[in-house]
């Protein structure tokens, strides 16, 4: 039992929705085959029963195949199965005509009439529903339902059915096909919406990284752009003065040297500020980002009073953990806790929805371990239980301070 459950939990939310939808329509196709198989033998015996059952099963098989190919087309994995849609439509029409012919001109008996009429209605209803999966335009879906309804009434009239019976058949097809096609349209819309939301979440994470890089680039430009321009001008001036034998060239080069050293110091300050993370700010930012991504995030504990190097190291842990929660697995809940006791500070990040490969190894965790080792800290990360991932960072405040 654990293997199927683990297989399901390892799937992302979009993959779960797609799998659920796919098997739902497989079940609907199986329901058609089961309905035909249970209904006809009890009403009709002999070779006619075998023929009707096999016909219904063939139609159900084509419905299931068409539904699977249509869902693949919806996800962009294959082109639209136009030929298969036409084959299913033609097969539905042929079976419907045959079933109505058996009901009106076949062996006499109420049981035969009921069985053939049942096959007639079921292939029209299920055929319309599965054809709707392969049609993206809502107007065409509506035309499909109306066409099947009108066609069922006309076919019943042409085959000699009484007016009331033909209208009843059309009403049954309208209701059944309408419900099934509505389910098909809604299912396709739901799958598209879930995949688009998942793509938007990944895009938001990439944009956050890109925005941070742009901020860092702007900071570097603001710090050294002016200084480099001054260095270029003074170097050019020093060259001109040297060619003229002027002593002021030395002063200009000394000034260039001073500006270059000051630029080095400013660049180090910018990089240091980029590398140093405020734990309180990172906790607040992580909660905001995860909440915006639809993940219930709870933060407990405070960073007040902790040494700066401890806050910087743990701030990077929070950054990396938040990124892993967003990019890996399918988390619904995340808890971040900061606890200080006995001269040690412990940061715990725990989330559900973790896949089997989530954050167990990688350059991100390796980099965090290197940062923590600089302040005598440790990092432990791994799956706590099936689908639950925990990251624990611990730093001795006395050693770090």
mmCIF file of C-alpha atoms in Angstrom:
data_model
loop_
_atom_site.group_PDB
_atom_site.id
_atom_site.type_symbol
_atom_site.label_atom_id
_atom_site.label_comp_id
_atom_site.label_asym_id
_atom_site.label_seq_id
_atom_site.Cartn_x
_atom_site.Cartn_y
_atom_site.Cartn_z
ATOM 1 C CA UNK A 1 0.000 0.000 0.000
ATOM 2 C CA UNK A 2 2.923 2.317 0.704
ATOM 3 C CA UNK A 3 4.182 2.179 -2.900
ATOM 4 C CA UNK A 4 0.969 3.495 -4.519
ATOM 5 C CA UNK A 5 0.653 6.143 -1.806
ATOM 6 C CA UNK A 6 4.280 7.196 -2.263
ATOM 7 C CA UNK A 7 3.828 7.294 -6.032
ATOM 8 C CA UNK A 8 0.865 9.610 -5.599
ATOM 9 C CA UNK A 9 2.566 11.862 -3.053
ATOM 10 C CA UNK A 10 5.631 12.305 -5.217
ATOM 11 C CA UNK A 11 3.503 13.864 -7.943
ATOM 12 C CA UNK A 12 3.085 17.613 -8.153
ATOM 13 C CA UNK A 13 -0.367 19.148 -7.861
ATOM 14 C CA UNK A 14 -0.746 19.631 -11.650
ATOM 15 C CA UNK A 15 0.327 16.026 -12.246
ATOM 16 C CA UNK A 16 -2.174 14.827 -9.637
ATOM 17 C CA UNK A 17 -5.001 16.778 -11.270
ATOM 18 C CA UNK A 18 -4.069 15.434 -14.694
ATOM 19 C CA UNK A 19 -3.843 11.849 -13.435
ATOM 20 C CA UNK A 20 -7.164 12.141 -11.611
ATOM 21 C CA UNK A 21 -8.864 13.586 -14.713
ATOM 22 C CA UNK A 22 -7.361 10.991 -17.016
ATOM 23 C CA UNK A 23 -8.472 8.066 -14.877
ATOM 24 C CA UNK A 24 -11.870 9.640 -14.344
ATOM 25 C CA UNK A 25 -12.533 9.519 -18.086
ATOM 26 C CA UNK A 26 -11.081 6.009 -18.281
ATOM 27 C CA UNK A 27 -13.611 5.089 -15.609
ATOM 28 C CA UNK A 28 -16.406 6.704 -17.612
ATOM 29 C CA UNK A 29 -15.421 4.613 -20.632
ATOM 30 C CA UNK A 30 -15.371 1.528 -18.420
ATOM 31 C CA UNK A 31 -18.807 2.529 -17.113
ATOM 32 C CA UNK A 32 -20.159 2.486 -20.672
ATOM 33 C CA UNK A 33 -18.745 -1.000 -21.223
ATOM 34 C CA UNK A 34 -20.104 -2.183 -17.871
ATOM 35 C CA UNK A 35 -23.541 -0.720 -18.545
ATOM 36 C CA UNK A 36 -23.780 -2.410 -21.926
ATOM 37 C CA UNK A 37 -22.437 -5.664 -20.539
ATOM 38 C CA UNK A 38 -24.941 -5.799 -17.696
ATOM 39 C CA UNK A 39 -27.953 -4.489 -19.570
ATOM 40 C CA UNK A 40 -27.982 -6.493 -22.780
ATOM 41 C CA UNK A 41 -27.423 -10.119 -21.664
ATOM 42 C CA UNK A 42 -30.253 -9.837 -19.151
ATOM 43 C CA UNK A 43 -32.644 -8.655 -21.836
ATOM 44 C CA UNK A 44 -31.484 -10.465 -24.966
ATOM 45 C CA UNK A 45 -29.992 -13.882 -25.440
ATOM 46 C CA UNK A 46 -28.050 -15.631 -28.158
ATOM 47 C CA UNK A 47 -25.843 -14.236 -30.880
ATOM 48 C CA UNK A 48 -27.635 -10.894 -30.921
ATOM 49 C CA UNK A 49 -26.637 -10.270 -27.292
ATOM 50 C CA UNK A 50 -22.997 -11.069 -28.067
ATOM 51 C CA UNK A 51 -23.079 -8.728 -31.058
ATOM 52 C CA UNK A 52 -24.574 -5.849 -29.069
ATOM 53 C CA UNK A 53 -22.166 -6.305 -26.153
ATOM 54 C CA UNK A 54 -19.087 -6.470 -28.370
ATOM 55 C CA UNK A 55 -20.288 -3.412 -30.270
ATOM 56 C CA UNK A 56 -20.708 -1.451 -27.046
ATOM 57 C CA UNK A 57 -17.303 -2.553 -25.789
ATOM 58 C CA UNK A 58 -15.599 -1.516 -29.024
ATOM 59 C CA UNK A 59 -17.226 1.892 -28.756
ATOM 60 C CA UNK A 60 -16.126 2.226 -25.106
ATOM 61 C CA UNK A 61 -12.577 1.254 -26.090
ATOM 62 C CA UNK A 62 -12.455 3.954 -28.774
ATOM 63 C CA UNK A 63 -13.905 6.466 -26.298
ATOM 64 C CA UNK A 64 -11.155 5.719 -23.780
ATOM 65 C CA UNK A 65 -8.440 5.914 -26.444
ATOM 66 C CA UNK A 66 -9.824 9.172 -27.817
ATOM 67 C CA UNK A 67 -10.041 10.670 -24.336
ATOM 68 C CA UNK A 68 -6.414 9.762 -23.572
ATOM 69 C CA UNK A 69 -5.117 11.192 -26.855
ATOM 70 C CA UNK A 70 -7.251 14.323 -26.457
ATOM 71 C CA UNK A 71 -5.853 14.980 -22.969
ATOM 72 C CA UNK A 72 -2.314 14.566 -24.329
ATOM 73 C CA UNK A 73 -3.181 17.147 -26.983
ATOM 74 C CA UNK A 74 -4.519 19.471 -24.304
ATOM 75 C CA UNK A 75 -1.141 19.307 -22.539
ATOM 76 C CA UNK A 76 0.736 19.880 -25.824
ATOM 77 C CA UNK A 77 2.330 16.428 -25.894
ATOM 78 C CA UNK A 78 0.902 15.426 -29.274
ATOM 79 C CA UNK A 79 -1.051 17.034 -32.133
ATOM 80 C CA UNK A 80 -4.822 17.112 -32.093
ATOM 81 C CA UNK A 81 -6.120 13.557 -32.751
ATOM 82 C CA UNK A 82 -8.342 14.709 -35.615
ATOM 83 C CA UNK A 83 -8.451 11.327 -37.384
ATOM 84 C CA UNK A 84 -9.335 9.527 -34.193
ATOM 85 C CA UNK A 85 -12.091 12.039 -33.485
ATOM 86 C CA UNK A 86 -13.573 11.458 -36.938
ATOM 87 C CA UNK A 87 -13.302 7.702 -36.483
ATOM 88 C CA UNK A 88 -15.124 7.883 -33.146
ATOM 89 C CA UNK A 89 -17.811 10.118 -34.652
ATOM 90 C CA UNK A 90 -18.316 7.755 -37.587
ATOM 91 C CA UNK A 91 -18.313 4.703 -35.311
ATOM 92 C CA UNK A 92 -20.888 6.344 -33.056
ATOM 93 C CA UNK A 93 -23.130 7.114 -36.038
ATOM 94 C CA UNK A 94 -22.867 3.588 -37.474
ATOM 95 C CA UNK A 95 -23.595 1.928 -34.120
ATOM 96 C CA UNK A 96 -26.512 4.282 -33.463
ATOM 97 C CA UNK A 97 -28.045 3.512 -36.870
ATOM 98 C CA UNK A 98 -27.513 -0.200 -36.364
ATOM 99 C CA UNK A 99 -29.003 -0.165 -32.879
ATOM 100 C CA UNK A 100 -32.082 1.742 -34.036
ATOM 101 C CA UNK A 101 -32.462 -0.607 -37.011
ATOM 102 C CA UNK A 102 -32.399 -3.601 -34.667
ATOM 103 C CA UNK A 103 -34.943 -1.955 -32.396
ATOM 104 C CA UNK A 104 -37.356 -1.202 -35.274
ATOM 105 C CA UNK A 105 -36.696 -3.941 -37.803
ATOM 106 C CA UNK A 106 -34.899 -6.652 -35.858
ATOM 107 C CA UNK A 107 -36.308 -9.556 -33.871
ATOM 108 C CA UNK A 108 -39.570 -8.748 -32.188
ATOM 109 C CA UNK A 109 -39.775 -8.454 -28.442
ATOM 110 C CA UNK A 110 -39.770 -5.805 -25.798
ATOM 111 C CA UNK A 111 -36.421 -6.968 -24.430
ATOM 112 C CA UNK A 112 -34.743 -6.539 -27.812
ATOM 113 C CA UNK A 113 -36.240 -3.079 -28.185
ATOM 114 C CA UNK A 114 -35.045 -2.017 -24.718
ATOM 115 C CA UNK A 115 -31.527 -3.379 -25.252
ATOM 116 C CA UNK A 116 -31.095 -1.812 -28.688
ATOM 117 C CA UNK A 117 -32.543 1.516 -27.554
ATOM 118 C CA UNK A 118 -30.202 1.493 -24.562
ATOM 119 C CA UNK A 119 -27.189 0.909 -26.797
ATOM 120 C CA UNK A 120 -28.470 3.646 -29.114
ATOM 121 C CA UNK A 121 -28.644 6.219 -26.322
ATOM 122 C CA UNK A 122 -25.410 5.222 -24.592
ATOM 123 C CA UNK A 123 -23.186 5.477 -27.695
ATOM 124 C CA UNK A 124 -24.604 8.905 -28.517
ATOM 125 C CA UNK A 125 -24.166 10.234 -24.981
ATOM 126 C CA UNK A 126 -20.689 8.825 -24.373
ATOM 127 C CA UNK A 127 -19.586 9.592 -27.937
ATOM 128 C CA UNK A 128 -20.510 13.264 -27.580
ATOM 129 C CA UNK A 129 -18.787 13.522 -24.202
ATOM 130 C CA UNK A 130 -15.475 12.085 -25.376
ATOM 131 C CA UNK A 131 -15.522 14.019 -28.632
ATOM 132 C CA UNK A 132 -15.828 17.212 -26.570
ATOM 133 C CA UNK A 133 -12.415 16.472 -25.043
ATOM 134 C CA UNK A 134 -10.827 16.941 -28.455
ATOM 135 C CA UNK A 135 -12.579 20.246 -29.212
ATOM 136 C CA UNK A 136 -11.260 23.454 -27.685
ATOM 137 C CA UNK A 137 -13.823 25.971 -28.951
ATOM 138 C CA UNK A 138 -16.885 26.204 -26.708
ATOM 139 C CA UNK A 139 -19.112 27.023 -29.663
ATOM 140 C CA UNK A 140 -18.084 23.798 -31.334
ATOM 141 C CA UNK A 141 -18.804 21.913 -28.127
ATOM 142 C CA UNK A 142 -22.286 23.437 -28.037
ATOM 143 C CA UNK A 143 -22.778 22.600 -31.695
ATOM 144 C CA UNK A 144 -21.650 19.046 -30.934
ATOM 145 C CA UNK A 145 -24.294 18.583 -28.237
ATOM 146 C CA UNK A 146 -27.037 20.183 -30.322
ATOM 147 C CA UNK A 147 -26.025 18.155 -33.385
ATOM 148 C CA UNK A 148 -26.121 14.871 -31.483
ATOM 149 C CA UNK A 149 -29.504 15.767 -29.977
ATOM 150 C CA UNK A 150 -31.102 16.792 -33.260
ATOM 151 C CA UNK A 151 -29.500 13.857 -35.031
ATOM 152 C CA UNK A 152 -30.889 11.386 -32.506
ATOM 153 C CA UNK A 153 -34.417 12.762 -32.988
ATOM 154 C CA UNK A 154 -34.190 12.742 -36.802
ATOM 155 C CA UNK A 155 -32.695 9.254 -36.888
ATOM 156 C CA UNK A 156 -35.444 7.935 -34.639
ATOM 157 C CA UNK A 157 -38.090 9.532 -36.884
ATOM 158 C CA UNK A 158 -36.501 8.135 -40.042
ATOM 159 C CA UNK A 159 -36.338 4.650 -38.566
ATOM 160 C CA UNK A 160 -40.067 4.737 -37.786
ATOM 161 C CA UNK A 161 -40.145 5.674 -34.113
ATOM 162 C CA UNK A 162 -43.286 7.422 -32.865
ATOM 163 C CA UNK A 163 -42.958 11.179 -32.360
ATOM 164 C CA UNK A 164 -43.112 11.010 -28.559
ATOM 165 C CA UNK A 165 -40.513 8.255 -28.409
ATOM 166 C CA UNK A 166 -38.189 10.157 -30.770
ATOM 167 C CA UNK A 167 -38.479 13.329 -28.725
ATOM 168 C CA UNK A 168 -37.851 11.406 -25.504
ATOM 169 C CA UNK A 169 -34.726 9.891 -27.039
ATOM 170 C CA UNK A 170 -33.537 13.349 -28.066
ATOM 171 C CA UNK A 171 -34.183 14.744 -24.588
ATOM 172 C CA UNK A 172 -32.254 11.865 -23.012
ATOM 173 C CA UNK A 173 -29.307 12.453 -25.339
ATOM 174 C CA UNK A 174 -29.419 16.209 -24.659
ATOM 175 C CA UNK A 175 -29.283 15.738 -20.888
ATOM 176 C CA UNK A 176 -26.693 12.956 -20.891
ATOM 177 C CA UNK A 177 -24.441 14.474 -23.539
ATOM 178 C CA UNK A 178 -24.811 17.921 -21.982
ATOM 179 C CA UNK A 179 -23.680 16.721 -18.572
ATOM 180 C CA UNK A 180 -20.777 14.698 -19.969
ATOM 181 C CA UNK A 181 -19.550 17.426 -22.333
ATOM 182 C CA UNK A 182 -19.803 19.999 -19.547
ATOM 183 C CA UNK A 183 -17.631 17.735 -17.394
ATOM 184 C CA UNK A 184 -15.146 17.391 -20.242
ATOM 185 C CA UNK A 185 -14.912 21.144 -20.846
ATOM 186 C CA UNK A 186 -14.549 21.887 -17.132
ATOM 187 C CA UNK A 187 -11.898 19.182 -16.715
ATOM 188 C CA UNK A 188 -9.795 20.564 -19.560
ATOM 189 C CA UNK A 189 -10.155 24.090 -18.168
ATOM 190 C CA UNK A 190 -9.136 22.895 -14.700
ATOM 191 C CA UNK A 191 -6.026 21.128 -15.974
ATOM 192 C CA UNK A 192 -4.960 24.181 -17.977
ATOM 193 C CA UNK A 193 -5.570 26.490 -15.003
ATOM 194 C CA UNK A 194 -3.574 24.327 -12.580
ATOM 195 C CA UNK A 195 -0.605 24.031 -14.941
ATOM 196 C CA UNK A 196 -0.675 27.774 -15.619
ATOM 197 C CA UNK A 197 -0.705 28.536 -11.893
ATOM 198 C CA UNK A 198 2.214 26.175 -11.342
ATOM 199 C CA UNK A 199 4.132 27.825 -14.185
ATOM 200 C CA UNK A 200 3.326 31.239 -12.718
ATOM 201 C CA UNK A 201 4.729 30.169 -9.342
ATOM 202 C CA UNK A 202 7.971 29.010 -10.953
ATOM 203 C CA UNK A 203 8.143 32.224 -12.951
ATOM 204 C CA UNK A 204 7.661 34.257 -9.774
ATOM 205 C CA UNK A 205 10.564 32.436 -8.125
ATOM 206 C CA UNK A 206 12.809 33.034 -11.152
ATOM 207 C CA UNK A 207 11.799 36.696 -11.264
ATOM 208 C CA UNK A 208 12.689 37.077 -7.593
ATOM 209 C CA UNK A 209 16.177 35.717 -8.303
ATOM 210 C CA UNK A 210 16.512 37.921 -11.390
ATOM 211 C CA UNK A 211 15.390 40.987 -9.453
ATOM 212 C CA UNK A 212 17.984 40.313 -6.769
ATOM 213 C CA UNK A 213 20.679 40.028 -9.426
ATOM 214 C CA UNK A 214 19.547 43.285 -10.995
ATOM 215 C CA UNK A 215 19.631 44.984 -7.613
ATOM 216 C CA UNK A 216 23.147 43.740 -7.037
ATOM 217 C CA UNK A 217 24.171 44.927 -10.507
ATOM 218 C CA UNK A 218 22.678 48.377 -9.885
ATOM 219 C CA UNK A 219 24.507 48.637 -6.574
ATOM 220 C CA UNK A 220 27.814 47.783 -8.210
ATOM 221 C CA UNK A 221 27.147 50.256 -11.016
ATOM 222 C CA UNK A 222 26.312 53.040 -8.582
ATOM 223 C CA UNK A 223 29.381 52.352 -6.467
ATOM 224 C CA UNK A 224 32.132 51.932 -9.067
ATOM 225 C CA UNK A 225 30.664 53.488 -12.226
ATOM 226 C CA UNK A 226 31.549 57.051 -11.236
ATOM 227 C CA UNK A 227 34.934 56.033 -9.834
ATOM 228 C CA UNK A 228 35.889 54.205 -13.028
ATOM 229 C CA UNK A 229 34.949 57.256 -15.087
ATOM 230 C CA UNK A 230 37.165 59.459 -12.874
ATOM 231 C CA UNK A 231 40.031 56.957 -13.090
ATOM 232 C CA UNK A 232 39.789 56.944 -16.887
ATOM 233 C CA UNK A 233 39.854 60.744 -17.074
ATOM 234 C CA UNK A 234 42.717 61.158 -14.617
ATOM 235 C CA UNK A 235 44.747 58.427 -16.331
ATOM 236 C CA UNK A 236 44.295 60.170 -19.665
ATOM 237 C CA UNK A 237 45.309 63.462 -18.066
ATOM 238 C CA UNK A 238 48.379 61.828 -16.520
ATOM 239 C CA UNK A 239 49.406 60.489 -19.945
ATOM 240 C CA UNK A 240 49.150 63.949 -21.473
ATOM 241 C CA UNK A 241 51.108 65.537 -18.619
ATOM 242 C CA UNK A 242 53.806 62.870 -18.863
ATOM 243 C CA UNK A 243 54.270 63.520 -22.561
ATOM 244 C CA UNK A 244 54.743 67.180 -21.778
ATOM 245 C CA UNK A 245 57.196 66.425 -18.975
ATOM 246 C CA UNK A 246 54.964 67.930 -16.309
ATOM 247 C CA UNK A 247 55.455 66.874 -12.695
ATOM 248 C CA UNK A 248 51.708 67.050 -12.057
ATOM 249 C CA UNK A 249 51.411 63.646 -13.776
ATOM 250 C CA UNK A 250 52.665 61.983 -10.595
ATOM 251 C CA UNK A 251 49.972 63.680 -8.537
ATOM 252 C CA UNK A 252 47.315 62.522 -10.978
ATOM 253 C CA UNK A 253 48.528 58.908 -10.785
ATOM 254 C CA UNK A 254 48.594 59.072 -6.995
ATOM 255 C CA UNK A 255 44.979 60.236 -7.151
ATOM 256 C CA UNK A 256 44.145 57.366 -9.521
ATOM 257 C CA UNK A 257 45.713 54.944 -7.045
ATOM 258 C CA UNK A 258 43.662 56.389 -4.189
ATOM 259 C CA UNK A 259 40.401 56.171 -6.125
ATOM 260 C CA UNK A 260 41.168 52.599 -7.198
ATOM 261 C CA UNK A 261 41.771 51.520 -3.594
ATOM 262 C CA UNK A 262 38.629 53.275 -2.443
ATOM 263 C CA UNK A 263 36.691 51.524 -5.221
ATOM 264 C CA UNK A 264 38.008 48.176 -4.007
ATOM 265 C CA UNK A 265 36.827 48.957 -0.499
ATOM 266 C CA UNK A 266 33.385 50.034 -1.694
ATOM 267 C CA UNK A 267 32.996 46.888 -3.810
ATOM 268 C CA UNK A 268 33.884 44.760 -0.780
ATOM 269 C CA UNK A 269 31.280 46.650 1.235
ATOM 270 C CA UNK A 270 28.632 45.995 -1.399
ATOM 271 C CA UNK A 271 29.495 42.297 -1.612
ATOM 272 C CA UNK A 272 29.582 42.029 2.166
ATOM 273 C CA UNK A 273 26.189 43.649 2.407
ATOM 274 C CA UNK A 274 24.861 41.266 -0.238
ATOM 275 C CA UNK A 275 26.236 38.237 1.548
ATOM 276 C CA UNK A 276 25.135 39.300 4.991
ATOM 277 C CA UNK A 277 21.464 38.593 5.602
ATOM 278 C CA UNK A 278 19.327 39.973 8.406
ATOM 279 C CA UNK A 279 17.520 37.010 9.960
ATOM 280 C CA UNK A 280 14.448 38.999 10.972
ATOM 281 C CA UNK A 281 14.038 40.420 7.467
ATOM 282 C CA UNK A 282 14.558 36.998 5.913
ATOM 283 C CA UNK A 283 11.939 35.391 8.180
ATOM 284 C CA UNK A 284 9.384 38.047 7.297
ATOM 285 C CA UNK A 285 10.217 37.821 3.601
ATOM 286 C CA UNK A 286 10.009 34.019 3.601
ATOM 287 C CA UNK A 287 6.576 34.095 5.222
ATOM 288 C CA UNK A 288 5.338 36.653 2.694
ATOM 289 C CA UNK A 289 6.698 34.798 -0.345
ATOM 290 C CA UNK A 290 5.379 31.392 0.756
ATOM 291 C CA UNK A 291 1.971 32.800 1.652
ATOM 292 C CA UNK A 292 1.755 34.488 -1.745
ATOM 293 C CA UNK A 293 2.532 31.120 -3.345
ATOM 294 C CA UNK A 294 -0.456 29.549 -1.565
ATOM 295 C CA UNK A 295 1.599 27.815 1.138
ATOM 296 C CA UNK A 296 0.479 28.154 4.754
ATOM 297 C CA UNK A 297 3.628 29.420 6.490
ATOM 298 C CA UNK A 298 4.003 29.753 10.266
ATOM 299 C CA UNK A 299 7.039 31.533 11.765
ATOM 300 C CA UNK A 300 7.852 31.286 15.448
ATOM 301 C CA UNK A 301 10.712 32.759 17.439
ATOM 302 C CA UNK A 302 12.672 36.010 17.075
ATOM 303 C CA UNK A 303 16.102 37.057 15.875
ATOM 304 C CA UNK A 304 16.454 39.910 18.377
ATOM 305 C CA UNK A 305 19.718 39.870 20.288
ATOM 306 C CA UNK A 306 21.535 37.365 18.115
ATOM 307 C CA UNK A 307 25.048 38.250 16.900
ATOM 308 C CA UNK A 308 25.309 39.606 13.383
ATOM 309 C CA UNK A 309 27.344 36.689 12.047
ATOM 310 C CA UNK A 310 24.770 34.242 13.427
ATOM 311 C CA UNK A 311 21.934 36.184 11.834
ATOM 312 C CA UNK A 312 23.781 36.321 8.521
ATOM 313 C CA UNK A 313 24.411 32.572 8.438
ATOM 314 C CA UNK A 314 20.868 31.675 9.481
ATOM 315 C CA UNK A 315 19.428 34.258 7.097
ATOM 316 C CA UNK A 316 21.062 32.400 4.224
ATOM 317 C CA UNK A 317 19.601 29.149 5.540
ATOM 318 C CA UNK A 318 16.141 30.709 5.428
ATOM 319 C CA UNK A 319 16.745 31.961 1.871
ATOM 320 C CA UNK A 320 17.862 28.564 0.607
ATOM 321 C CA UNK A 321 15.111 26.687 2.447
ATOM 322 C CA UNK A 322 12.440 29.017 1.074
ATOM 323 C CA UNK A 323 13.764 28.549 -2.461
ATOM 324 C CA UNK A 324 13.694 24.754 -2.047
ATOM 325 C CA UNK A 325 10.106 24.823 -0.777
ATOM 326 C CA UNK A 326 9.021 26.887 -3.788
ATOM 327 C CA UNK A 327 10.932 24.990 -6.444
ATOM 328 C CA UNK A 328 10.706 21.400 -5.213
ATOM 329 C CA UNK A 329 7.801 19.251 -4.152
ATOM 330 C CA UNK A 330 4.244 20.442 -3.693
ATOM 331 C CA UNK A 331 4.075 21.991 -0.241
ATOM 332 C CA UNK A 332 0.833 23.068 1.382
ATOM 333 C CA UNK A 333 2.307 23.885 4.791
ATOM 334 C CA UNK A 334 5.662 25.159 6.040
ATOM 335 C CA UNK A 335 6.839 25.985 9.557
ATOM 336 C CA UNK A 336 9.933 28.022 10.431
ATOM 337 C CA UNK A 337 11.051 28.075 14.049
ATOM 338 C CA UNK A 338 13.937 29.906 15.757
ATOM 339 C CA UNK A 339 14.824 28.667 19.218
ATOM 340 C CA UNK A 340 17.621 29.893 21.510
ATOM 341 C CA UNK A 341 18.640 27.826 24.526
ATOM 342 C CA UNK A 342 21.811 27.011 26.432
ATOM 343 C CA UNK A 343 23.996 29.240 24.308
ATOM 344 C CA UNK A 344 22.848 27.718 21.018
ATOM 345 C CA UNK A 345 20.403 28.909 18.373
ATOM 346 C CA UNK A 346 18.470 26.325 16.369
ATOM 347 C CA UNK A 347 16.611 27.113 13.151
ATOM 348 C CA UNK A 348 14.123 24.493 11.943
ATOM 349 C CA UNK A 349 12.333 24.599 8.594
ATOM 350 C CA UNK A 350 9.794 21.851 7.941
ATOM 351 C CA UNK A 351 7.419 21.426 5.016
ATOM 352 C CA UNK A 352 5.134 18.797 3.571
ATOM 353 C CA UNK A 353 4.713 17.811 -0.081
ATOM 354 C CA UNK A 354 8.383 16.908 -0.488
ATOM 355 C CA UNK A 355 9.291 14.651 -3.425
ATOM 356 C CA UNK A 356 11.758 11.830 -3.022
ATOM 357 C CA UNK A 357 14.614 13.958 -4.381
ATOM 358 C CA UNK A 358 13.806 17.212 -2.624
ATOM 359 C CA UNK A 359 16.891 18.927 -1.282
ATOM 360 C CA UNK A 360 18.593 15.784 0.011
ATOM 361 C CA UNK A 361 21.808 16.865 -1.638
ATOM 362 C CA UNK A 362 23.038 19.570 -3.960
ATOM 363 C CA UNK A 363 25.168 22.654 -4.223
ATOM 364 C CA UNK A 364 22.670 24.738 -2.225
ATOM 365 C CA UNK A 365 22.981 22.652 0.924
ATOM 366 C CA UNK A 366 26.723 22.284 0.411
ATOM 367 C CA UNK A 367 27.081 26.061 0.345
ATOM 368 C CA UNK A 368 24.983 26.384 3.511
ATOM 369 C CA UNK A 369 27.158 23.865 5.324
ATOM 370 C CA UNK A 370 30.240 25.843 4.353
ATOM 371 C CA UNK A 371 28.708 29.069 5.669
ATOM 372 C CA UNK A 372 27.651 27.432 8.918
ATOM 373 C CA UNK A 373 31.010 25.759 9.431
ATOM 374 C CA UNK A 374 32.587 29.239 9.446
ATOM 375 C CA UNK A 375 30.654 29.952 12.664
ATOM 376 C CA UNK A 376 31.013 26.395 14.075
ATOM 377 C CA UNK A 377 27.473 25.557 12.988
ATOM 378 C CA UNK A 378 25.924 22.347 11.672
ATOM 379 C CA UNK A 379 23.213 21.558 9.175
ATOM 380 C CA UNK A 380 20.985 18.497 8.948
ATOM 381 C CA UNK A 381 18.489 18.013 6.127
ATOM 382 C CA UNK A 382 16.363 15.106 4.989
ATOM 383 C CA UNK A 383 12.914 13.559 4.881
ATOM 384 C CA UNK A 384 11.372 13.164 8.299
ATOM 385 C CA UNK A 385 8.486 10.973 7.114
ATOM 386 C CA UNK A 386 6.917 10.242 3.747
ATOM 387 C CA UNK A 387 6.435 13.596 2.034
ATOM 388 C CA UNK A 388 7.765 15.670 4.975
ATOM 389 C CA UNK A 389 11.154 17.399 4.696
ATOM 390 C CA UNK A 390 13.002 18.982 7.613
ATOM 391 C CA UNK A 391 16.069 21.228 7.657
ATOM 392 C CA UNK A 392 17.792 21.992 10.990
ATOM 393 C CA UNK A 393 20.634 24.502 11.399
ATOM 394 C CA UNK A 394 22.362 24.898 14.752
ATOM 395 C CA UNK A 395 24.971 27.477 15.788
ATOM 396 C CA UNK A 396 26.648 28.044 19.168
ATOM 397 C CA UNK A 397 26.155 31.722 19.905
ATOM 398 C CA UNK A 398 29.154 31.942 22.243
ATOM 399 C CA UNK A 399 31.575 30.672 19.604
ATOM 400 C CA UNK A 400 30.014 32.788 16.859
ATOM 401 C CA UNK A 401 30.010 35.958 18.893
#
